[in-house]
Short mmCIF file of C-alpha atoms and ligand atoms in Angstrom, two decimals:
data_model
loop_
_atom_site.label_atom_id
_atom_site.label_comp_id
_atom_site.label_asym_id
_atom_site.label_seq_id
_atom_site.Cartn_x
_atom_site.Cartn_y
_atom_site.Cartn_z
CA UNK A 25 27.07 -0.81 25.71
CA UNK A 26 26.08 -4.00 23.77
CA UNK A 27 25.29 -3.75 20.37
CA UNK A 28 22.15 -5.56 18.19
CA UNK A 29 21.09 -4.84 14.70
CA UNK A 30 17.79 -4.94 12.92
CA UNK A 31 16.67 -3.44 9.52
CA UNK A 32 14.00 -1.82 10.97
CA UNK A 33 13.70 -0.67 14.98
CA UNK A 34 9.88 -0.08 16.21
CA UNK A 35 9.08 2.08 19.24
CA UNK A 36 6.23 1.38 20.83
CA UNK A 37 4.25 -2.49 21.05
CA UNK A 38 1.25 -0.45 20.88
CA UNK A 39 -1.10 -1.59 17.85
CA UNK A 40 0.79 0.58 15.52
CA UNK A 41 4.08 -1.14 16.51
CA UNK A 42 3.16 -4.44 16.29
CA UNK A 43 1.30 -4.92 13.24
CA UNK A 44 4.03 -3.48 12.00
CA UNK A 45 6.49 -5.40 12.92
CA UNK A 46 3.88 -8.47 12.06
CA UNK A 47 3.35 -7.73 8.53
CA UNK A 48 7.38 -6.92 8.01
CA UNK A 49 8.72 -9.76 9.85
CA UNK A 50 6.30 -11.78 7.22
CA UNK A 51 8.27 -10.28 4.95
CA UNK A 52 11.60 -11.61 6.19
CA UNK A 53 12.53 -8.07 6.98
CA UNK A 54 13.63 -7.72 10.76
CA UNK A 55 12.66 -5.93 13.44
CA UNK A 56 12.66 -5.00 17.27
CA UNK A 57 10.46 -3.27 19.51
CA UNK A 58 11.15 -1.51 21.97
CA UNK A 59 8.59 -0.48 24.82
CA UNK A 60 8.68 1.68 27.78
CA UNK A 61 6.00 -0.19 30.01
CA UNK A 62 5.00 -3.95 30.76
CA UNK A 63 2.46 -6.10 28.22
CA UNK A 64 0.05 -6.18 31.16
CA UNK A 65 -0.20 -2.53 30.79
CA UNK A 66 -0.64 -2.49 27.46
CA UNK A 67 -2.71 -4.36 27.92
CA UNK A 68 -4.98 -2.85 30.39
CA UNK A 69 -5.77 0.52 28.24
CA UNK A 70 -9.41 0.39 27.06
CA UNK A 71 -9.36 2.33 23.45
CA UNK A 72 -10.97 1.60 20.69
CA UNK A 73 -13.72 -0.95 19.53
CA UNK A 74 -14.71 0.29 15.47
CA UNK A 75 -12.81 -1.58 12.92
CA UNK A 76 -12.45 -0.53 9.04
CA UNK A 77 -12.62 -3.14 6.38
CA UNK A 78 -8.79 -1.82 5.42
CA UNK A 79 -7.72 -2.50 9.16
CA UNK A 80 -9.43 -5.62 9.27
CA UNK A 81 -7.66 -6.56 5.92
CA UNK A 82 -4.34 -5.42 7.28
CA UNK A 83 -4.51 -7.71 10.02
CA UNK A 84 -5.74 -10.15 7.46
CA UNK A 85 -2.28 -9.88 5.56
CA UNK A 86 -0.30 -9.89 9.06
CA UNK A 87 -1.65 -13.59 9.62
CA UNK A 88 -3.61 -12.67 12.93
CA UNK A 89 -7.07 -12.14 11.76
CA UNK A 90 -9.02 -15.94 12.95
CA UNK A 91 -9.94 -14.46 16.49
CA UNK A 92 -11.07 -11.07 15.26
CA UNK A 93 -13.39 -12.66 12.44
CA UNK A 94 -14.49 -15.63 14.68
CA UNK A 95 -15.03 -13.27 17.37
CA UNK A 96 -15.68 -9.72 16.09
CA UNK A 97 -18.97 -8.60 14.88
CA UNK A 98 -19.94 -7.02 11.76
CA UNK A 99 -22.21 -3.86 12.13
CA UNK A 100 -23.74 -2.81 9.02
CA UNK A 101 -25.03 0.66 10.53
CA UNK A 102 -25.25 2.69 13.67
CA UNK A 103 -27.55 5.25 15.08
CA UNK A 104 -27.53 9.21 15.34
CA UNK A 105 -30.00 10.12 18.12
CA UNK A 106 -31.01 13.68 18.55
CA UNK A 107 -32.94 14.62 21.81
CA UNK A 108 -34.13 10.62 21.70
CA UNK A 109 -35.17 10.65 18.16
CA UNK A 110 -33.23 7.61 16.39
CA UNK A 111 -31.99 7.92 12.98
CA UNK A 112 -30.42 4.77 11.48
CA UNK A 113 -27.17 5.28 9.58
CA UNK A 114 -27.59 2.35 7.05
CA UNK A 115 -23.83 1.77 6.16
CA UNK A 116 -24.04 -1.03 3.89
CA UNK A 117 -27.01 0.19 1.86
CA UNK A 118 -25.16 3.72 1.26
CA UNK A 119 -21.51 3.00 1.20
CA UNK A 120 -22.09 0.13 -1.57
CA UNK A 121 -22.20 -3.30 0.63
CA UNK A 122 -19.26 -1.71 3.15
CA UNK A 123 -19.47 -2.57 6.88
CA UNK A 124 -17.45 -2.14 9.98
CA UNK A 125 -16.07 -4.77 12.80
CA UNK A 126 -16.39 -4.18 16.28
CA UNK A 127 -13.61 -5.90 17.99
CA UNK A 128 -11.61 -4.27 20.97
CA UNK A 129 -7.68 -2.76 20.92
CA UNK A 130 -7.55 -5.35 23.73
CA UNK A 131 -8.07 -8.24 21.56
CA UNK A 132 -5.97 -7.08 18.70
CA UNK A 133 -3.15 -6.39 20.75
CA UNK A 134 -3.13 -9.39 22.31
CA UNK A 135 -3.77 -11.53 19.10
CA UNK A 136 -0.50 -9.47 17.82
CA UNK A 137 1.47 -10.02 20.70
CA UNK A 138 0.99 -13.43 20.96
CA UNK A 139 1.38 -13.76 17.20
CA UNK A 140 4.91 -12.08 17.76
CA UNK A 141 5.73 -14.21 20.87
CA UNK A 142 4.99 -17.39 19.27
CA UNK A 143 7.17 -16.47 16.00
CA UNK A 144 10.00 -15.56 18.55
CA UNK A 145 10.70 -12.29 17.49
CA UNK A 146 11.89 -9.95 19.67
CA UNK A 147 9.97 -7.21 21.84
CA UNK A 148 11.60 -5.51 24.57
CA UNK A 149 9.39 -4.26 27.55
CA UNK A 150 10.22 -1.88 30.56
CA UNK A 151 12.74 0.04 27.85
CA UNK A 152 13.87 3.39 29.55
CA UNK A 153 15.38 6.19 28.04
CA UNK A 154 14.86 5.96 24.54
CA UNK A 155 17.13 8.14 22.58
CA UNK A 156 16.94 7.96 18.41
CA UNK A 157 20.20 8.63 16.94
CA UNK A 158 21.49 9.97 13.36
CA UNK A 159 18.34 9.52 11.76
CA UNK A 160 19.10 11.66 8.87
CA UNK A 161 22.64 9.23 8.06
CA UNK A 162 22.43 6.05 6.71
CA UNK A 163 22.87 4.30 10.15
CA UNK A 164 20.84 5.52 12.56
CA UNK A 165 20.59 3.88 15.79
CA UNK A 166 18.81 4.07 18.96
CA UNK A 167 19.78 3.90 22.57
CA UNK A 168 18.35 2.26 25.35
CA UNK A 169 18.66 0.51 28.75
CA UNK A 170 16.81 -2.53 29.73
CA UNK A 171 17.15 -4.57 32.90
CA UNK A 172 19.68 -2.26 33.84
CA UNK A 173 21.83 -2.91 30.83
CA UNK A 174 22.87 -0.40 28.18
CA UNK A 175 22.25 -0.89 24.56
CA UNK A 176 22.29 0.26 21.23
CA UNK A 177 19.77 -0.97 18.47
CA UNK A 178 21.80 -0.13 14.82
CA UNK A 179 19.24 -0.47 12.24
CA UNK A 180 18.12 1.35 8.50
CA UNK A 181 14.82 2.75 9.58
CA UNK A 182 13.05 3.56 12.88
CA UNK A 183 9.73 3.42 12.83
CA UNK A 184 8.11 5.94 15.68
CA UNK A 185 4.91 4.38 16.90
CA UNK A 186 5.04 5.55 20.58
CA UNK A 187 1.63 7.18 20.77
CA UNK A 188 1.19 10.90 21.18
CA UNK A 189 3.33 11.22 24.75
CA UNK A 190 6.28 9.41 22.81
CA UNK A 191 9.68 10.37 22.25
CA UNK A 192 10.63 10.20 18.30
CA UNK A 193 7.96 13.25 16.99
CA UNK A 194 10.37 15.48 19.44
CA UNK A 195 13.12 14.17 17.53
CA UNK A 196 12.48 15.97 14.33
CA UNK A 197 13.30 19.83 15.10
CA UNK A 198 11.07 21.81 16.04
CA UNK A 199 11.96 24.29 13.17
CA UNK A 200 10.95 21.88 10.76
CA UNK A 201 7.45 20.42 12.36
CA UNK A 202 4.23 22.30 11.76
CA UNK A 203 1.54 21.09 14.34
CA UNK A 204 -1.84 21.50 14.19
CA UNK A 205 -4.27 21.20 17.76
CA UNK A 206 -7.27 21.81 18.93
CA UNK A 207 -8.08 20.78 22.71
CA UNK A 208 -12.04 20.51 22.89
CA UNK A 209 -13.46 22.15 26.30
CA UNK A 210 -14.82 18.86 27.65
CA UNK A 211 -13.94 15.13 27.98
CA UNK A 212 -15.59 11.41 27.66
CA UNK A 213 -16.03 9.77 30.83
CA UNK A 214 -15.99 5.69 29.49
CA UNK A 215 -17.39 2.92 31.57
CA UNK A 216 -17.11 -0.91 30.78
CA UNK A 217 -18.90 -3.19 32.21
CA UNK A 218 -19.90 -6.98 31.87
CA UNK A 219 -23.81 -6.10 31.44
CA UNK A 220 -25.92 -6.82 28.04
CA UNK A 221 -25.61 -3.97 25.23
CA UNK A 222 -28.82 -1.66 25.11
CA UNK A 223 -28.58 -2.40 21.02
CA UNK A 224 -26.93 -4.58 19.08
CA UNK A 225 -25.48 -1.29 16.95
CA UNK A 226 -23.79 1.31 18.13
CA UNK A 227 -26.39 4.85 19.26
CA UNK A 228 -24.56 8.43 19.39
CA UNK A 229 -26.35 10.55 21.31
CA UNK A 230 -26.77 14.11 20.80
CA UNK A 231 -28.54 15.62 23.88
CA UNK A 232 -29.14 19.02 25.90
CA UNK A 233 -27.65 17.18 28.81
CA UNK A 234 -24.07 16.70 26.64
CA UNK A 235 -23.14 13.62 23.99
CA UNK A 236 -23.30 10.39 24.88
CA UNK A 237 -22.02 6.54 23.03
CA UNK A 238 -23.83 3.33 23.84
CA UNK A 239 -21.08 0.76 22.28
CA UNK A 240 -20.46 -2.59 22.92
CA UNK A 241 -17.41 -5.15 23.32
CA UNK A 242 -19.78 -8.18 22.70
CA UNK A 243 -23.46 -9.80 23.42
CA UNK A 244 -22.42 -9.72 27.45
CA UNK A 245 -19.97 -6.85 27.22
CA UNK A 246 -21.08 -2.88 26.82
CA UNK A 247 -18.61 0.04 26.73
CA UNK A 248 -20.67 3.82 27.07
CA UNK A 249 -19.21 7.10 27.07
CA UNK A 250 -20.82 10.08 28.21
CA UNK A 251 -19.73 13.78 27.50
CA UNK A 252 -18.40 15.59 30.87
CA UNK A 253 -16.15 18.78 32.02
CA UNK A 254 -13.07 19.26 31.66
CA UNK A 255 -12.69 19.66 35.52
CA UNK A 256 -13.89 16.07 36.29
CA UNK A 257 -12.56 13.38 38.04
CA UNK A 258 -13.01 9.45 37.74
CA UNK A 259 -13.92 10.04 41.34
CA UNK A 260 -16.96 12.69 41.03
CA UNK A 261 -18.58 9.74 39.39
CA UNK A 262 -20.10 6.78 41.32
CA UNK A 263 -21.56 4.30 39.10
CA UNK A 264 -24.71 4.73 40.31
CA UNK A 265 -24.30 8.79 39.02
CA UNK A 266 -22.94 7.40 35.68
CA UNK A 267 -25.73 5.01 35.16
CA UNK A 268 -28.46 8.02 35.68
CA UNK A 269 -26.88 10.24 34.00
CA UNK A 270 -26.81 7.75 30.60
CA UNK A 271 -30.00 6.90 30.77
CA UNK A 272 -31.62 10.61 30.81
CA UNK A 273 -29.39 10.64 27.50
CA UNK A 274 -30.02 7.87 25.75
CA UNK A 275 -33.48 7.41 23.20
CA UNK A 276 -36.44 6.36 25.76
CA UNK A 277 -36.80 2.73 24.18
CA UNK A 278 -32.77 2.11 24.27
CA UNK A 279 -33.25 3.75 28.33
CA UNK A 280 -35.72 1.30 29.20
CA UNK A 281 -33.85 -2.10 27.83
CA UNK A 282 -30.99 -0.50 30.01
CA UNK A 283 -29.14 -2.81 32.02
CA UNK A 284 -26.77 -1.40 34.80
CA UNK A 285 -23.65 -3.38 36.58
CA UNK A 286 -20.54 -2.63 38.44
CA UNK A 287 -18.25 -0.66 36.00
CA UNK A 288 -14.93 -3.04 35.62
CA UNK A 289 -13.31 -0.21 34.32
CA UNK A 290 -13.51 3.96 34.53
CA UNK A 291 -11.75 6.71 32.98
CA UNK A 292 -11.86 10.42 31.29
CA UNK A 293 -10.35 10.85 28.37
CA UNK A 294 -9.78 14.67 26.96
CA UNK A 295 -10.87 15.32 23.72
CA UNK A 296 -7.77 16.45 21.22
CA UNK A 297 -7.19 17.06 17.22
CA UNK A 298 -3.67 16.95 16.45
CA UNK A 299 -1.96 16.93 13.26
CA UNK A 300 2.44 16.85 12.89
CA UNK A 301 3.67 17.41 9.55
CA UNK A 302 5.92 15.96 8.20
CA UNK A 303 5.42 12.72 9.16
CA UNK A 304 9.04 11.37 8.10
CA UNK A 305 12.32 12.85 9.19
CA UNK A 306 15.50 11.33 7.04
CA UNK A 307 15.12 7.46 8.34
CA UNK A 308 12.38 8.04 10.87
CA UNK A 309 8.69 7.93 10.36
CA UNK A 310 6.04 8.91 12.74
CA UNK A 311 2.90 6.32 12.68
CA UNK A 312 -0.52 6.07 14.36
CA UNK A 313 -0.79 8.40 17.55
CA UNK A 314 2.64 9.18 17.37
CA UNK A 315 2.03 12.30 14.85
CA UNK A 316 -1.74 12.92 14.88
CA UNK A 317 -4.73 12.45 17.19
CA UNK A 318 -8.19 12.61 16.50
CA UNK A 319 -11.37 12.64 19.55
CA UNK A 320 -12.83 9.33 18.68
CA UNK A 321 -16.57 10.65 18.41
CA UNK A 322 -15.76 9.35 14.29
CA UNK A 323 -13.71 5.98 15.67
CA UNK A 324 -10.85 6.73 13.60
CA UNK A 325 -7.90 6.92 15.88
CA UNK A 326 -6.84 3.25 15.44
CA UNK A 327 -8.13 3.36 11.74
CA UNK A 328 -5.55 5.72 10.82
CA UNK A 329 -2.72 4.48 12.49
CA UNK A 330 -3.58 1.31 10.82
CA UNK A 331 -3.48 3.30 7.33
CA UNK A 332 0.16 4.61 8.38
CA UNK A 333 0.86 0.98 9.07
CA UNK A 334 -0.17 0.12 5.32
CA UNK A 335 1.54 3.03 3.94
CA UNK A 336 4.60 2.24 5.52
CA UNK A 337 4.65 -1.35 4.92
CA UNK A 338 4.63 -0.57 1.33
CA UNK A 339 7.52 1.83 1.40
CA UNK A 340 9.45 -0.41 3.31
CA UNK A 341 8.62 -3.45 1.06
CA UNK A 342 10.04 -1.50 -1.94
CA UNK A 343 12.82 -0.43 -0.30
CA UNK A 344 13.76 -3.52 0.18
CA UNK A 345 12.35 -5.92 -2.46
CA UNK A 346 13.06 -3.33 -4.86
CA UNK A 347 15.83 -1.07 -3.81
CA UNK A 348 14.00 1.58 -4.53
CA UNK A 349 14.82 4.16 -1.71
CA UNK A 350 13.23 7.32 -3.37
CA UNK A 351 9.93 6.19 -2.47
CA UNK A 352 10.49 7.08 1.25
CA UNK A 353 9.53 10.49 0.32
CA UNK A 354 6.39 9.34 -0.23
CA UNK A 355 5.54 8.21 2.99
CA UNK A 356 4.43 11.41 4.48
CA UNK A 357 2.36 12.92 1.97
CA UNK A 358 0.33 9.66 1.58
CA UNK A 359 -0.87 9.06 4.78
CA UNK A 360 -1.02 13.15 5.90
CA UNK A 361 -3.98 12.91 2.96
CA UNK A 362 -5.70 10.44 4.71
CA UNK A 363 -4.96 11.85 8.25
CA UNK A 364 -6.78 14.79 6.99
CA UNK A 365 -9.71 13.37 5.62
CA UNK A 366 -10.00 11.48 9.24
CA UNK A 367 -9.31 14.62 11.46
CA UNK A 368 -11.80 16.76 9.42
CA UNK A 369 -14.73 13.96 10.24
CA UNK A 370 -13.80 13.36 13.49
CA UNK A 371 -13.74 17.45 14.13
CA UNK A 372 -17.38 17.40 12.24
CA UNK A 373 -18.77 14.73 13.81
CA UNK A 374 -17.98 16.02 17.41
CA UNK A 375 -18.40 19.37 16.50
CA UNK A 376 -22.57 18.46 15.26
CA UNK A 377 -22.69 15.61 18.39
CA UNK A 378 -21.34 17.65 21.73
CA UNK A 379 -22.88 20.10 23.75
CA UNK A 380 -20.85 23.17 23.68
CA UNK A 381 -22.90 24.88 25.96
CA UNK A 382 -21.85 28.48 26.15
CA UNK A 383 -17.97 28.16 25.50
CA UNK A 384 -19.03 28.83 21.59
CA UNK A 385 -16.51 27.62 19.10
CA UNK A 386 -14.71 29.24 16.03
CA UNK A 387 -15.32 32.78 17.15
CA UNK A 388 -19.19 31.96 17.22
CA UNK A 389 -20.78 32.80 20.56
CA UNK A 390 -22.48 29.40 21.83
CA UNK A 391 -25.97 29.65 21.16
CA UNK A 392 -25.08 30.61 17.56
CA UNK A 393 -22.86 27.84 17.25
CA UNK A 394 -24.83 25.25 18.82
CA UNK A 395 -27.75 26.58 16.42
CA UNK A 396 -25.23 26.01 13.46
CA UNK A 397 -24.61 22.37 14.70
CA UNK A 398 -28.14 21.59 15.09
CA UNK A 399 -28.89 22.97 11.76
CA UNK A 400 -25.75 21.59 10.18
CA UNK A 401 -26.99 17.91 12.05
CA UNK A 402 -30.02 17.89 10.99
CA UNK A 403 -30.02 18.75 7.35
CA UNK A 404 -27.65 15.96 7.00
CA UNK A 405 -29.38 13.55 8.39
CA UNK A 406 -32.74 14.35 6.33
CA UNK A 407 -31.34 13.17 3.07
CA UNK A 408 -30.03 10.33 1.74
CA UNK A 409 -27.39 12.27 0.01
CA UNK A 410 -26.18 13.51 3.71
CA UNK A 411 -26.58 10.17 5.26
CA UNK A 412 -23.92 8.62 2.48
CA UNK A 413 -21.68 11.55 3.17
CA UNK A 414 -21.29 10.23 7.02
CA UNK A 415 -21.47 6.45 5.76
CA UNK A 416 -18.74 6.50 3.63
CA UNK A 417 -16.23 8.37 5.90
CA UNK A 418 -17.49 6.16 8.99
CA UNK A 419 -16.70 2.82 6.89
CA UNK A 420 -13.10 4.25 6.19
CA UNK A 421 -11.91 5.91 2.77
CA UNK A 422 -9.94 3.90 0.46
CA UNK A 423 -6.09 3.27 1.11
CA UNK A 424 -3.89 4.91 -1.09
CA UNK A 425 -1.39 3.48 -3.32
CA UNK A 426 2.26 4.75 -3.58
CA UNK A 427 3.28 6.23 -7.35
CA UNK A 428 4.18 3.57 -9.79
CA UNK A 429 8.32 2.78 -9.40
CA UNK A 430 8.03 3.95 -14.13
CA UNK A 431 6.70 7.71 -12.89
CA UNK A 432 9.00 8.36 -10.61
CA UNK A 433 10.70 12.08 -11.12
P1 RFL B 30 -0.60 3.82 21.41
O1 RFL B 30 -1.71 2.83 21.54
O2 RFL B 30 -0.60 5.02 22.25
O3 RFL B 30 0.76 3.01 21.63
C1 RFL B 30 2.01 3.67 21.76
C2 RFL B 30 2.95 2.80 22.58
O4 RFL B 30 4.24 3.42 22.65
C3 RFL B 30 4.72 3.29 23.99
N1 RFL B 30 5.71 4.36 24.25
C4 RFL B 30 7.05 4.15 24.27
N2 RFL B 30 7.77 3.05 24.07
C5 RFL B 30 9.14 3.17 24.16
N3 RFL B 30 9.76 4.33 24.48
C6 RFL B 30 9.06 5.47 24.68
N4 RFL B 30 9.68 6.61 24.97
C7 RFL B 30 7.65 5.41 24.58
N5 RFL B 30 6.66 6.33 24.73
C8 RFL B 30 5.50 5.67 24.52
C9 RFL B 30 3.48 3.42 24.85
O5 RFL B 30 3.68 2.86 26.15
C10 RFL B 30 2.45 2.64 24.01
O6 RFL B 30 2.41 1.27 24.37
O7 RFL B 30 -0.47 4.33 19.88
P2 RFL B 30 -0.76 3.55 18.52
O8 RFL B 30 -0.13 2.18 18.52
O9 RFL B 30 -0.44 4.50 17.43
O10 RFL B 30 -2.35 3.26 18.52
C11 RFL B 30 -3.27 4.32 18.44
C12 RFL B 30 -4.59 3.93 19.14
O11 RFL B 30 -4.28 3.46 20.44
C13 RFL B 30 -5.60 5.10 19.21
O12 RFL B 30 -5.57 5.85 18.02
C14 RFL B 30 -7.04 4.60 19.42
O13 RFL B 30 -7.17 3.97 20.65
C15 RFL B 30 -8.04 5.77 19.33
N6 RFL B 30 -9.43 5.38 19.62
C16 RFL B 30 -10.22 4.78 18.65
N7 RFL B 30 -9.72 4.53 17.42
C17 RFL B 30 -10.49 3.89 16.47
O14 RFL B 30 -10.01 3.69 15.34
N8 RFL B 30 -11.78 3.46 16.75
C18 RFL B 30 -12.35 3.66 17.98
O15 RFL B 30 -13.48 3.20 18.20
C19 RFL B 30 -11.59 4.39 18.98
N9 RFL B 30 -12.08 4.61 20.20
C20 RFL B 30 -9.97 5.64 20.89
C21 RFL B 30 -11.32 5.25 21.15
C22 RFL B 30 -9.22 6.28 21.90
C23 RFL B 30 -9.78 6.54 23.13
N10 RFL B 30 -8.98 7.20 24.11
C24 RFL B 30 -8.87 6.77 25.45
C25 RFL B 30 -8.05 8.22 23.71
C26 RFL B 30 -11.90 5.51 22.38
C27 RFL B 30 -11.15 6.19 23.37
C28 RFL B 30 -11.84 6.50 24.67
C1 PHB B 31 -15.75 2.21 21.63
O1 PHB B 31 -16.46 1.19 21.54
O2 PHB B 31 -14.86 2.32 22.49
C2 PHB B 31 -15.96 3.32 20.67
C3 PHB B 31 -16.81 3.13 19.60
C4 PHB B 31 -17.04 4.18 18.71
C5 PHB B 31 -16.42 5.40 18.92
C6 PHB B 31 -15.56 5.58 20.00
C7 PHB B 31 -15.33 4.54 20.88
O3 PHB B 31 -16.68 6.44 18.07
#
């Protein structure tokens, strides 16, 4: 078993892990990361495109951010369309001069990992068997083999950012986790595909026929989701059938300016809430997808990990510029508050947006719940007052601070 050391291990090189590791290793604090599959890989999952101003920031303060602002673009307000009526969700006008980037996970993964490569700091791909180790002592470690050697990775903190399927939320006891889930009854089928957006903002689409998202990866690039059941397969859908199917959802004038291609990439996502609490266990912290999931019909799912990342970079940067180690326990209580705030949007927004048909929801049959929706939908949208309620969540709360070191108990 060979032995290295770093003050903080990272599992996962997924965004979560390496801004992370970014913004510490700025910091002169060290890290590793370990990963279970190759950078290509990583590489190759389509996910999000909706930046916050507090993610862009973060990436900002990690050094990486030229490519995201020479390349991202700023939308400053989306659409709500209901049966093809368009209402415009002015986000800078109603969430005082905020704005959102759209920029893909691609790109800012790869701007990370090349950021990491090029400082030479250390990220270990193709990682099997993860195992954390003593993470309530004061030298927990974690196991590993790579390229068919064994190691073990001693270290003061492990930082769990390996995504929902990952192996460090198992590792606090079940006995002490409390998990909140709801699995929606229906999933997004995504296409991307090197044709011209229908808009230059983004258009959510409530419709009879199901949801659907007309979003964009640039001026040449569009990414579109539509709503679809449970039981179907990439394979049921032939992009011909995808393309039809959008444009019967879409608003008439966004149908007409559509432009159809080959899809360069396919794939059905299920829709999931998911909340662990705690989200720290003795030396371990859960980040990002690793303790709570959100369905991205609010684009939040990257936003909050990022708002872990934050969190955690703060506790970590007291811990060690300050020796203060009592402000671990703030960790999880900071960024569950924000988790919430995220999960409860995300549950309204696809909640008001998807066609439940007649599954109902909340012990309401389905026509009285879709009636509630529509209702619920529509009044918000009518006001100005409603419209900033969905601005201001969609542009991303405020980050919180931790408690001053003087008020400490
Ligand atoms: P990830 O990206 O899942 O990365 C976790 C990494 O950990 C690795 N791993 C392990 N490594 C070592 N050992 C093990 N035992 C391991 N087990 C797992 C995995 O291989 C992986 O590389 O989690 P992370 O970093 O927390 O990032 C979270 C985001 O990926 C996710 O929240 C977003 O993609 C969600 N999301 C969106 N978020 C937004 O903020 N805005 C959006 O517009 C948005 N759109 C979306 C989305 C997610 C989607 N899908 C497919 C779920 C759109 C979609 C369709
Ligand atoms: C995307 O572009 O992939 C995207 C945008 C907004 C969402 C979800 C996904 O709410």
């Amino acid at each position: 078993m060979k032995i290295i050391k770093a003050q903080v291990a990272v599992i996962g090189a997924g965004p979560s892990g390496l801004l992370l590791g970014q913004l510490l290793a700025k910091q002169g604090i060290s890290n590793i990361i370990l990963e279970k599959v190759t950078g290509e890989y990583v590489l190759g999952r389509i996910r999000a495109g909706i930046l916050e101003q507090g993610f862009v920031d973060l990436v900002r303060e990690a050094g990486v951010v030229d490519r995201m602002v020479a390349e991202g673009e700023v939308h400053e307000g989306f659409n709500i369309a209901i049966n093809g009526h368009c209402v415009r969700i002015d986000m800078k006008k109603l969430s005082d001069g905020d704005s959102v980037v759209c920029y893909g996970q691609v790109e800012i993964t790869r701007d990370l990992m090349e950021a990491r490569q090029a400082a030479g700091l250390s990220t270990y791909y193709e990682v099997e068997g993860v195992k954390l180790k003593n993470v309530t002592s004061d030298n927990p470690s974690v196991t590993y083999t790579h390229a068919g050697e064994k190691y073990e990775l001693q270290c003061d903190y492990i930082a769990g950012c390996d995504g929902f399927h990952g192996v460090s939320r198992p590792t606090i006891p079940a006995e002490l986790r409390i998990e909140h889930e709801r699995i929606y009854p229906f999933g997004w089928l995504g296409v991307l595909s090197d044709t011209p957006p229908v808009s230059d903002e983004l258009i959510y689409c409530k419709h009879q026929r199901g949801f659907a998202l007309a979003s964009m990866r640039s001026a040449t690039r569009s990414r579109y989701y539509i709503q679809v059941p449970l039981s179907d397969r990439v394979e049921d859908w032939p992009d011909d059938a995808f393309w039809d199917e959008l444009k019967k959802r879409l608003p008439p004038e966004a149908a007409a300016r559509l432009v159809t291609g080959p899809s360069i990439e396919k794939s059905i996502a299920p829709l999931r809430s998911f909340i662990c609490e705690p989200m720290q266990y003795g030396n371990l912290f859960l980040v990002g997808d690793a303790a709570h999931i959100v369905p991205p019909t609010g684009a939040k799912g990257l936003n909050l990990a990022a708002s872990d990342v934050a969190t955690l970079y703060k506790v970590l940067l007291r811990v060690y510029k300050e020796g203060d180690k009592e402000c671990i326990k703030q960790y999880s209580e900071i960024a569950l508050r924000r988790v919430w705030h995220g999960e409860r949007f995300s549950w309204w927004m696809t909640n008001m947006l998807h066609n439940f048909d007649d599954m109902g929801s909340h012990d309401l049959e389905g026509a009285t719940f879709a009636r509630f929706m529509e209702s619920e939908l529509s009044y918000y949208l009518a006001s100005q007052a409603g419209q900033k309620v969905i601005a201001e969540q969609y542009v991303g709360l405020p980050y919180e601070e931790l408690a001053p070191l003087d008020t400490r108990s």
